[in-house]
PDB file of C-alpha atoms in Angstrom:
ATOM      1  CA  UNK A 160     -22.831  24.494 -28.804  1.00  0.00           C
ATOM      2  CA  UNK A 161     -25.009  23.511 -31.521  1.00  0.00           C
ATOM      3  CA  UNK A 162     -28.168  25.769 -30.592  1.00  0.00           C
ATOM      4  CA  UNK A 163     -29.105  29.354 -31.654  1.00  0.00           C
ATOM      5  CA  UNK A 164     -31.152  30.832 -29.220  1.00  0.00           C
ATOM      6  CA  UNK A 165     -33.865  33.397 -30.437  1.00  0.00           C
ATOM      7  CA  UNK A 166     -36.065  35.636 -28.374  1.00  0.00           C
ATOM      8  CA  UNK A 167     -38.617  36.813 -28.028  1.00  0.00           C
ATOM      9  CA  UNK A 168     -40.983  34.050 -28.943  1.00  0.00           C
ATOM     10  CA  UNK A 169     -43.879  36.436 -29.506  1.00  0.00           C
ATOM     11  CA  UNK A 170     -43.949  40.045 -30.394  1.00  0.00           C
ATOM     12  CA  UNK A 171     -46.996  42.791 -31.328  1.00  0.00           C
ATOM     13  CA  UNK A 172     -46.219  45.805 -32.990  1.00  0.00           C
ATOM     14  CA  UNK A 173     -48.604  48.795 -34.587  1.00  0.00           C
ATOM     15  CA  UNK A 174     -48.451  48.674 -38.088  1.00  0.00           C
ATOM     16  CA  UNK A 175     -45.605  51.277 -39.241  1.00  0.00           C
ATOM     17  CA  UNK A 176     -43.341  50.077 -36.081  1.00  0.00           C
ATOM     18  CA  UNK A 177     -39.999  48.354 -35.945  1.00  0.00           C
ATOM     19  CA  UNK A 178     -40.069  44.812 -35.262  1.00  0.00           C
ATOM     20  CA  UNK A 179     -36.917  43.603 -33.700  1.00  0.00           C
ATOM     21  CA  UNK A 180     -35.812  40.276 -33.193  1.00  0.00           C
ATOM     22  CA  UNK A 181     -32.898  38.732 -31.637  1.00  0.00           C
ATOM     23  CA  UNK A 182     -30.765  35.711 -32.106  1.00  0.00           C
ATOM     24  CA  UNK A 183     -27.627  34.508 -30.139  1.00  0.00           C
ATOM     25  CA  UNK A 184     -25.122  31.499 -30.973  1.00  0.00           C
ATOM     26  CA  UNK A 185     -22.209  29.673 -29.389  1.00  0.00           C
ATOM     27  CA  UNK A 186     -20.562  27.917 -32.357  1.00  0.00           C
ATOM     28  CA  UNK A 187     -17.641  30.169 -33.813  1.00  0.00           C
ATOM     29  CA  UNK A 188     -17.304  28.217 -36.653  1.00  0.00           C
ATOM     30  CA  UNK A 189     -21.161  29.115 -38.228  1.00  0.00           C
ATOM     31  CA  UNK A 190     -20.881  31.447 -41.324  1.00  0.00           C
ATOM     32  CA  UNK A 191     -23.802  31.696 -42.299  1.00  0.00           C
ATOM     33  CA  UNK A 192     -26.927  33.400 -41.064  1.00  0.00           C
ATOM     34  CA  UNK A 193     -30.274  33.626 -42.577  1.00  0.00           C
ATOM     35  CA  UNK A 194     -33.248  34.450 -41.506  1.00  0.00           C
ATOM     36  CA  UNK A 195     -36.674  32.804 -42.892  1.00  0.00           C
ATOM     37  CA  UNK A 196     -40.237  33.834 -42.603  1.00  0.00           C
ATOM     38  CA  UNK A 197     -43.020  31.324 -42.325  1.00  0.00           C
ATOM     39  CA  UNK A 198     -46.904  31.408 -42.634  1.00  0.00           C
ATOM     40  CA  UNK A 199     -49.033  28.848 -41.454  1.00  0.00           C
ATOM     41  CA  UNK A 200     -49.400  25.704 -43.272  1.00  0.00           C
ATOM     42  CA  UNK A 201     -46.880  27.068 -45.603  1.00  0.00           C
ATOM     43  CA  UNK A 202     -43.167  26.131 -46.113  1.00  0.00           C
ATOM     44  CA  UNK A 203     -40.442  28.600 -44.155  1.00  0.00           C
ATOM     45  CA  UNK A 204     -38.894  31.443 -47.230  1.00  0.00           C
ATOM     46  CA  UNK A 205     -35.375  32.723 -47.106  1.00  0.00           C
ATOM     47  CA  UNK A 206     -35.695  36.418 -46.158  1.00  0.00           C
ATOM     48  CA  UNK A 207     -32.496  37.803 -46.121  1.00  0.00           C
ATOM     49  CA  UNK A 208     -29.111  36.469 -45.256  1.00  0.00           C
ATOM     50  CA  UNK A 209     -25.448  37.362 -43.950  1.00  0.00           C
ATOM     51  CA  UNK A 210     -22.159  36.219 -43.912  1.00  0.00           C
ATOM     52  CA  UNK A 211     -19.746  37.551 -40.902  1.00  0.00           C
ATOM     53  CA  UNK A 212     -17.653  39.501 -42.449  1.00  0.00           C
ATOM     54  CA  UNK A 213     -20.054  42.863 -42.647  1.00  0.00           C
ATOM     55  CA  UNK A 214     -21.819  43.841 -39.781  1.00  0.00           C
ATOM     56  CA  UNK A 215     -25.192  45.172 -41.563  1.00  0.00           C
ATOM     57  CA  UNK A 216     -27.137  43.992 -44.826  1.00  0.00           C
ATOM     58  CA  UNK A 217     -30.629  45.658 -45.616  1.00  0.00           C
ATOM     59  CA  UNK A 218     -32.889  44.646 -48.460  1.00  0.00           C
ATOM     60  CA  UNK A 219     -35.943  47.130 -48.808  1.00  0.00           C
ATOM     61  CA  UNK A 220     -37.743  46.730 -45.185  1.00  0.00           C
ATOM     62  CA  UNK A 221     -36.047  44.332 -43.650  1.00  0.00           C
ATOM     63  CA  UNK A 222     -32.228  44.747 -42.057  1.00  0.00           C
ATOM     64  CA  UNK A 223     -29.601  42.230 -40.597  1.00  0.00           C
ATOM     65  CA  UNK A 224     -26.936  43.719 -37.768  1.00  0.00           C
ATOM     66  CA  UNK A 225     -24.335  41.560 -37.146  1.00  0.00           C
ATOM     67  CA  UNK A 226     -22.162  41.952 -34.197  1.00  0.00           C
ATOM     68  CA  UNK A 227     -19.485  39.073 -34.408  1.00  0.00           C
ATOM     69  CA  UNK A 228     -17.585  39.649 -31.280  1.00  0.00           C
ATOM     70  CA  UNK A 229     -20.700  39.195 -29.095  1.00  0.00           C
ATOM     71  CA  UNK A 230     -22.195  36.020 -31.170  1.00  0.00           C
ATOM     72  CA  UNK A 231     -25.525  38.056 -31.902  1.00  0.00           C
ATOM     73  CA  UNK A 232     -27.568  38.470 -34.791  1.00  0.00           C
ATOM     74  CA  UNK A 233     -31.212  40.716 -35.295  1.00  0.00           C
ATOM     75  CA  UNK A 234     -33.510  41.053 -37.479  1.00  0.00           C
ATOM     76  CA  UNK A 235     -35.290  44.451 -38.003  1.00  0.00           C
ATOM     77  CA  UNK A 236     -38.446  45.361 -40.133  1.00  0.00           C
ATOM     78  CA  UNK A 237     -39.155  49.143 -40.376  1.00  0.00           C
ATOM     79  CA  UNK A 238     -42.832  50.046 -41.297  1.00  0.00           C
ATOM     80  CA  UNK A 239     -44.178  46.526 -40.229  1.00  0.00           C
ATOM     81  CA  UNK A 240     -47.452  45.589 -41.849  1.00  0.00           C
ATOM     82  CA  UNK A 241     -50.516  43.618 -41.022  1.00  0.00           C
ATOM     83  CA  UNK A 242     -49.057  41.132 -43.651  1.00  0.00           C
ATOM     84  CA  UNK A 243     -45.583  40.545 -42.395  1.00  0.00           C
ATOM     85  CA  UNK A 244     -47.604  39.044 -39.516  1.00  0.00           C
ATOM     86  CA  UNK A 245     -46.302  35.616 -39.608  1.00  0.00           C
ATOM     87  CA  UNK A 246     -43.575  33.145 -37.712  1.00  0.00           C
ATOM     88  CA  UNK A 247     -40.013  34.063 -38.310  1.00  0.00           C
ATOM     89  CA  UNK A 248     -36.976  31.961 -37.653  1.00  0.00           C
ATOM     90  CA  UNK A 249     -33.165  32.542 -37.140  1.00  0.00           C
ATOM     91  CA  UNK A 250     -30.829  30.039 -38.810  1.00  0.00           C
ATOM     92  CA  UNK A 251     -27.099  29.546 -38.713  1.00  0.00           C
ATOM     93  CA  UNK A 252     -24.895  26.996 -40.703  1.00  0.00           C
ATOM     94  CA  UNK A 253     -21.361  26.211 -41.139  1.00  0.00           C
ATOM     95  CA  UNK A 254     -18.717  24.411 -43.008  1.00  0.00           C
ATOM     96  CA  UNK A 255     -19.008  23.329 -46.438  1.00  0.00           C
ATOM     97  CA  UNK A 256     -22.893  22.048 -45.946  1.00  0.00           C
ATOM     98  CA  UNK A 257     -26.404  23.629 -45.679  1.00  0.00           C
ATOM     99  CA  UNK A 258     -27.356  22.004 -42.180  1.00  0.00           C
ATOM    100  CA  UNK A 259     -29.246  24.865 -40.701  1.00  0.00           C
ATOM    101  CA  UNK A 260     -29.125  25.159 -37.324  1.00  0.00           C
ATOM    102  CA  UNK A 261     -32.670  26.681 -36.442  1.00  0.00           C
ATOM    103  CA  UNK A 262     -33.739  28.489 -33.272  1.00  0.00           C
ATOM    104  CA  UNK A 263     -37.495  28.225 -32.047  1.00  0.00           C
ATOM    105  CA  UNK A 264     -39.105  31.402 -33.728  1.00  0.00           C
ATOM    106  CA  UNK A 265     -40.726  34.474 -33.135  1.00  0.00           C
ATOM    107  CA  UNK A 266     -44.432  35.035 -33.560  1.00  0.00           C
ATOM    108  CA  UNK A 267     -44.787  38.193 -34.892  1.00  0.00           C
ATOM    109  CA  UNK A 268     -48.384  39.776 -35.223  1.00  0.00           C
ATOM    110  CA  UNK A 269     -48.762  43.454 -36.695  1.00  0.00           C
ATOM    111  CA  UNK A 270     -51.573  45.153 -35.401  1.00  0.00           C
ATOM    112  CA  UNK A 271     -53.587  47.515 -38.173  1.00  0.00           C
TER     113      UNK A 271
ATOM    114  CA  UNK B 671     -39.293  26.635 -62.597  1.00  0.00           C
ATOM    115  CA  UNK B 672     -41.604  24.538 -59.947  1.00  0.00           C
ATOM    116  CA  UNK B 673     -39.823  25.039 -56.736  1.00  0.00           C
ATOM    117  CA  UNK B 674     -39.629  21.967 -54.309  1.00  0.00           C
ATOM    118  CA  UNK B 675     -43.023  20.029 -54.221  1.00  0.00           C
ATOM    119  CA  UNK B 676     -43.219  17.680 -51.569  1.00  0.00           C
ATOM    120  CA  UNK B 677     -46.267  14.753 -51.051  1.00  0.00           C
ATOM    121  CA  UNK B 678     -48.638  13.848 -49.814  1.00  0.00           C
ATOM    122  CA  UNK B 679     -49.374  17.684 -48.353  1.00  0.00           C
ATOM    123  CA  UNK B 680     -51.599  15.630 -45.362  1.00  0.00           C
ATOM    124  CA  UNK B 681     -50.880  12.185 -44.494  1.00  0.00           C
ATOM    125  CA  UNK B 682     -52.576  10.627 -41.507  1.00  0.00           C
ATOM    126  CA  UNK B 683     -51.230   7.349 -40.343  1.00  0.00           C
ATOM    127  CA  UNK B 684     -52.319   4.278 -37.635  1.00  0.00           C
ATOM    128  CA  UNK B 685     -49.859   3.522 -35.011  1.00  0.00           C
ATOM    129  CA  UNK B 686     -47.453   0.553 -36.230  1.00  0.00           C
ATOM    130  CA  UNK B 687     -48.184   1.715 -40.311  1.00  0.00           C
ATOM    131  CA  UNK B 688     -45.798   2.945 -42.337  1.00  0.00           C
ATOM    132  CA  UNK B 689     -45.617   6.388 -43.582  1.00  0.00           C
ATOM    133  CA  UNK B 690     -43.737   7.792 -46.848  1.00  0.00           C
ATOM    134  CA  UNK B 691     -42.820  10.938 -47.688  1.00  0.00           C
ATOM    135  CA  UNK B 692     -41.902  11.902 -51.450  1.00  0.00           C
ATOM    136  CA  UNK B 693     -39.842  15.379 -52.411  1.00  0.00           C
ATOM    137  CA  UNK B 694     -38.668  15.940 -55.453  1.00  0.00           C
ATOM    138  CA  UNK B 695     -36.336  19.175 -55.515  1.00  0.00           C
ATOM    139  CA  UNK B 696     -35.726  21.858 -57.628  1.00  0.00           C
ATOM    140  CA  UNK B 697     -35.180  21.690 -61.117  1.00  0.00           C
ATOM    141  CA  UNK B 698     -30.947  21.660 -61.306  1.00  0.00           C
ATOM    142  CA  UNK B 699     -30.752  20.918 -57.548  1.00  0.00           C
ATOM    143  CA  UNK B 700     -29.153  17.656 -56.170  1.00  0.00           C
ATOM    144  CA  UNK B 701     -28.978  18.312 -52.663  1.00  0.00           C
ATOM    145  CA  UNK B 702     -31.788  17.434 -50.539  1.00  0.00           C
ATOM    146  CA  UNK B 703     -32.612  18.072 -46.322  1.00  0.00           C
ATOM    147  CA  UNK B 704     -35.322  16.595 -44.486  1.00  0.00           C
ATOM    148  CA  UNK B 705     -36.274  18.840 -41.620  1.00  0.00           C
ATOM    149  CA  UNK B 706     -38.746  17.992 -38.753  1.00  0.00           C
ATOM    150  CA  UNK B 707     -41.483  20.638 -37.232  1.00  0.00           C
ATOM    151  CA  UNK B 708     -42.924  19.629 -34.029  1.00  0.00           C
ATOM    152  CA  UNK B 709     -45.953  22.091 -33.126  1.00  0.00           C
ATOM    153  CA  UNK B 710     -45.193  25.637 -31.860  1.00  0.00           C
ATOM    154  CA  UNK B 711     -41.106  24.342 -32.546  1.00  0.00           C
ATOM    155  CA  UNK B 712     -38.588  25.388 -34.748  1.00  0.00           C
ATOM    156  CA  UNK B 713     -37.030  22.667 -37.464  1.00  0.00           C
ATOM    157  CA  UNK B 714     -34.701  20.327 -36.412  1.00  0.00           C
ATOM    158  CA  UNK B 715     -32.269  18.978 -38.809  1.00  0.00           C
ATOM    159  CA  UNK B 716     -32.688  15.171 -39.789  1.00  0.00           C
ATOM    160  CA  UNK B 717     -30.755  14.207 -43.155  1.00  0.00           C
ATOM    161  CA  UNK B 718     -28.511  15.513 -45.870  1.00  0.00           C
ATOM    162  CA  UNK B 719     -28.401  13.644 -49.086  1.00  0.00           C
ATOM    163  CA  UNK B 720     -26.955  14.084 -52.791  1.00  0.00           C
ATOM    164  CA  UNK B 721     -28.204  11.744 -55.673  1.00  0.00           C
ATOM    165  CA  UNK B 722     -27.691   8.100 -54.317  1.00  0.00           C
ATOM    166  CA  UNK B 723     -25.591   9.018 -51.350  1.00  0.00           C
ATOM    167  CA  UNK B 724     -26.387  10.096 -47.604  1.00  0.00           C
ATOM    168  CA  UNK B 725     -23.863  12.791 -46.894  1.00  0.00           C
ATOM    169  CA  UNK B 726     -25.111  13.543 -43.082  1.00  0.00           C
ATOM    170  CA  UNK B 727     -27.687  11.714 -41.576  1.00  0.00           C
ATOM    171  CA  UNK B 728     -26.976  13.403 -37.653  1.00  0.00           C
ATOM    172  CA  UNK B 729     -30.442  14.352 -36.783  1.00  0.00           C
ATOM    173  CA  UNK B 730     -32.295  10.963 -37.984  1.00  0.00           C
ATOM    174  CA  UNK B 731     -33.376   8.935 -34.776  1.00  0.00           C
ATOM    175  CA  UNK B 732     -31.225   5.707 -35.291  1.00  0.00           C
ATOM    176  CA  UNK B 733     -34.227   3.173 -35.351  1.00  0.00           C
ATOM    177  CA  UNK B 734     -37.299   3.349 -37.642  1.00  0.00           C
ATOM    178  CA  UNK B 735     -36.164   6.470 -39.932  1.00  0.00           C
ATOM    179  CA  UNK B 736     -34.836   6.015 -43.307  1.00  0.00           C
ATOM    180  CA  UNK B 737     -33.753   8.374 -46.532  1.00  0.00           C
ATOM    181  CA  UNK B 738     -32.883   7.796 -50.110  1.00  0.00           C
ATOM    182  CA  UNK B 739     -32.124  10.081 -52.801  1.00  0.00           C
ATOM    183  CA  UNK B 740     -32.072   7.733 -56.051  1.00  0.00           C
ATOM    184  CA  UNK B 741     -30.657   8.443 -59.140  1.00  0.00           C
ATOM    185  CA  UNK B 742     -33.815   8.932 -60.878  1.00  0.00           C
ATOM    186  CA  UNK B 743     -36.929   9.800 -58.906  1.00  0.00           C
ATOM    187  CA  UNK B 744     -37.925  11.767 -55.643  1.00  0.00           C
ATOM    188  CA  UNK B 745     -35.836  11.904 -52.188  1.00  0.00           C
ATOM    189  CA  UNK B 746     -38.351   9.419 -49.934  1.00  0.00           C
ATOM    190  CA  UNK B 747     -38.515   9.649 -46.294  1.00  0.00           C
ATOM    191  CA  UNK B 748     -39.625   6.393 -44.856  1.00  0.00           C
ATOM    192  CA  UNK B 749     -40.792   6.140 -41.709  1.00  0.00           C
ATOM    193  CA  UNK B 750     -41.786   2.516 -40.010  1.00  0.00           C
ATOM    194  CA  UNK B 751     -43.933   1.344 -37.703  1.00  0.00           C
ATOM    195  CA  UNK B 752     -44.984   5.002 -37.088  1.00  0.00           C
ATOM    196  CA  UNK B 753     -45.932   5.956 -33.282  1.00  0.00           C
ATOM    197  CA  UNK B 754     -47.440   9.117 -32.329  1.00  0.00           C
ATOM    198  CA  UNK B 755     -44.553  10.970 -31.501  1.00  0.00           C
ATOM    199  CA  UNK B 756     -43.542  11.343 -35.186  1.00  0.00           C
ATOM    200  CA  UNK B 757     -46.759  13.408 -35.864  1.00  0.00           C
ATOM    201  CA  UNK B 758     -45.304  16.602 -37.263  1.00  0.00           C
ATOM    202  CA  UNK B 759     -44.682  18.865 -39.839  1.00  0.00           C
ATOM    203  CA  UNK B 760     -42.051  17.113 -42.479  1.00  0.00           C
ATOM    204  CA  UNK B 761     -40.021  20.081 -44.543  1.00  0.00           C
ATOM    205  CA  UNK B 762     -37.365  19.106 -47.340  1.00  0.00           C
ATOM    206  CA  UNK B 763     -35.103  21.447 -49.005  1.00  0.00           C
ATOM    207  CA  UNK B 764     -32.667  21.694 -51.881  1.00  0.00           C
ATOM    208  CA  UNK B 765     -29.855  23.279 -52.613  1.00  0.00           C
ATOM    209  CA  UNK B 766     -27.810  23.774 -56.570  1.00  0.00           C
ATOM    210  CA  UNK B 767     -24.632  23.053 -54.599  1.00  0.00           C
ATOM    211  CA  UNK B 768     -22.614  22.815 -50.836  1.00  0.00           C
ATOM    212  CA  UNK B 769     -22.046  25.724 -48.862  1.00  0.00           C
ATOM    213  CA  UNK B 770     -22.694  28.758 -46.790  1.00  0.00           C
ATOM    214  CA  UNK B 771     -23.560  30.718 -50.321  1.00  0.00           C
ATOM    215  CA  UNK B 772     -25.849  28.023 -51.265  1.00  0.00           C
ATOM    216  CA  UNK B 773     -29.626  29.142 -51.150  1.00  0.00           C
ATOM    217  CA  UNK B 774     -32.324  26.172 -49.826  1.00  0.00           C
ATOM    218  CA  UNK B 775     -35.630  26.142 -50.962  1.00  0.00           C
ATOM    219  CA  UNK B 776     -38.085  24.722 -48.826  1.00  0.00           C
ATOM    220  CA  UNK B 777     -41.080  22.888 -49.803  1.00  0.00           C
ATOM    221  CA  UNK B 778     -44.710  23.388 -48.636  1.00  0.00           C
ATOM    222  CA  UNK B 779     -43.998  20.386 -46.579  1.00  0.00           C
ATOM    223  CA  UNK B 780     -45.956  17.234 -45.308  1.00  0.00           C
ATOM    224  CA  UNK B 781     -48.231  16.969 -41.983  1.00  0.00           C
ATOM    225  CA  UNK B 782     -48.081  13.601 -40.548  1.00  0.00           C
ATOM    226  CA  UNK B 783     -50.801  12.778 -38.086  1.00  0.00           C
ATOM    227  CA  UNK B 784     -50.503   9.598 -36.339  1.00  0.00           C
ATOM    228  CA  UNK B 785     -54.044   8.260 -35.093  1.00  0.00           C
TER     229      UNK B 785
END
């Protein structure tokens, strides 16, 4: 009940494309959800986050839908670039802590 | 404002040795994680701690791992008679406070190798 399951765990998309990636959860009592982007040999950075009570959140490029009643979570980048080529993991927490439960990541690679 | 630095950045170990790993958080921050990267994995959750006191410790194997958080100084993780299993990717993160609205920063993290 724990895990967050993400797929898919690679993805390749021309440069200008939508990257989408998905994320699923069990555990009704995570409120939080961010997402985090990581390059190798570098620590993961908070991308963009939600909480469950809105159903979208968008910050320049890069959008969160939220879809509570199915236990589902995306993350889409409009207008990918070469550089957002990198790993990017779901998250979800809950209760009055920061334990982030991770699922196993996407490889993303944007093709020029 | 240095954000979380964490070291060694490399540390490469004999089998049976000890290895320790330093972080020292965010200026303001007193809440600490330890996270574990195995390769081509996501992180798994190993320790939660505020200044001298382990708050969760659920996802530290119960033999051979240890934390501390000290009043003064850097969060260590300590891990004994290292085997080569434990080679991975070592990620600690802080937090201002507790809770869902509480941003963590990750460090750059430390790669154990176990030879």
């Amino acid at each position: 009940q724990q895990q967050v399951k993400q797929s898919p765990q690679s993805l390749i998309v021309q440069k200008g494309g939508i990257s989408i990636i998905n994320c699923a959860y069990e555990n009704t009592a995570f409120d939080y959800f961010p997402w985090y982007q990581q390059f190798p040999g570098k620590g993961p950075a908070l991308l963009i986050a939600i909480r469950p009570d809105v159903s979208e959140k968008k910050e320049g490029r890069f959008t969160i839908s939220f879809n509570k009643s199915a236990k589902q979570f995306s993350l889409h980048i409009m207008d990918s670039q070469p550089g957002d080529s990198a790993t990017y993991f779901c998250a979800a927490s809950s209760g009055a802590t920061n334990k982030l439960i991770f699922g196993t990541g996407t490889l993303l690679a944007v093709q020029p | 404002n240095a954000g979380v630095m964490q070291n060694p950045r490399h540390l490469v170990r004999r089998r049976g040795q000890e290895a320790r790993l330093r972080c020292s958080p965010m200026k303001g921050h007193s809440h600490v994680y330890w996270y574990r990267q195995l390769p081509e994995e996501g992180l798994k959750f190993m320790v939660y701690l505020q200044k001298e006191n382990i708050i969760d410790e659920s996802g530290m194997p119960k033999e051979r791992f240890s934390a501390e958080f000290p009043k003064e100084g850097p969060s260590i993780l300590r891990i004994q008679q290292v085997v080569r299993g434990d080679s991975a990717a070592y990620f600690c993160a802080s937090s201002q406070g507790r809770g869902p609205n509480t941003e963590a920063f990750f460090g750059q993290g430390t790669r154990l190798t176990v030879v």
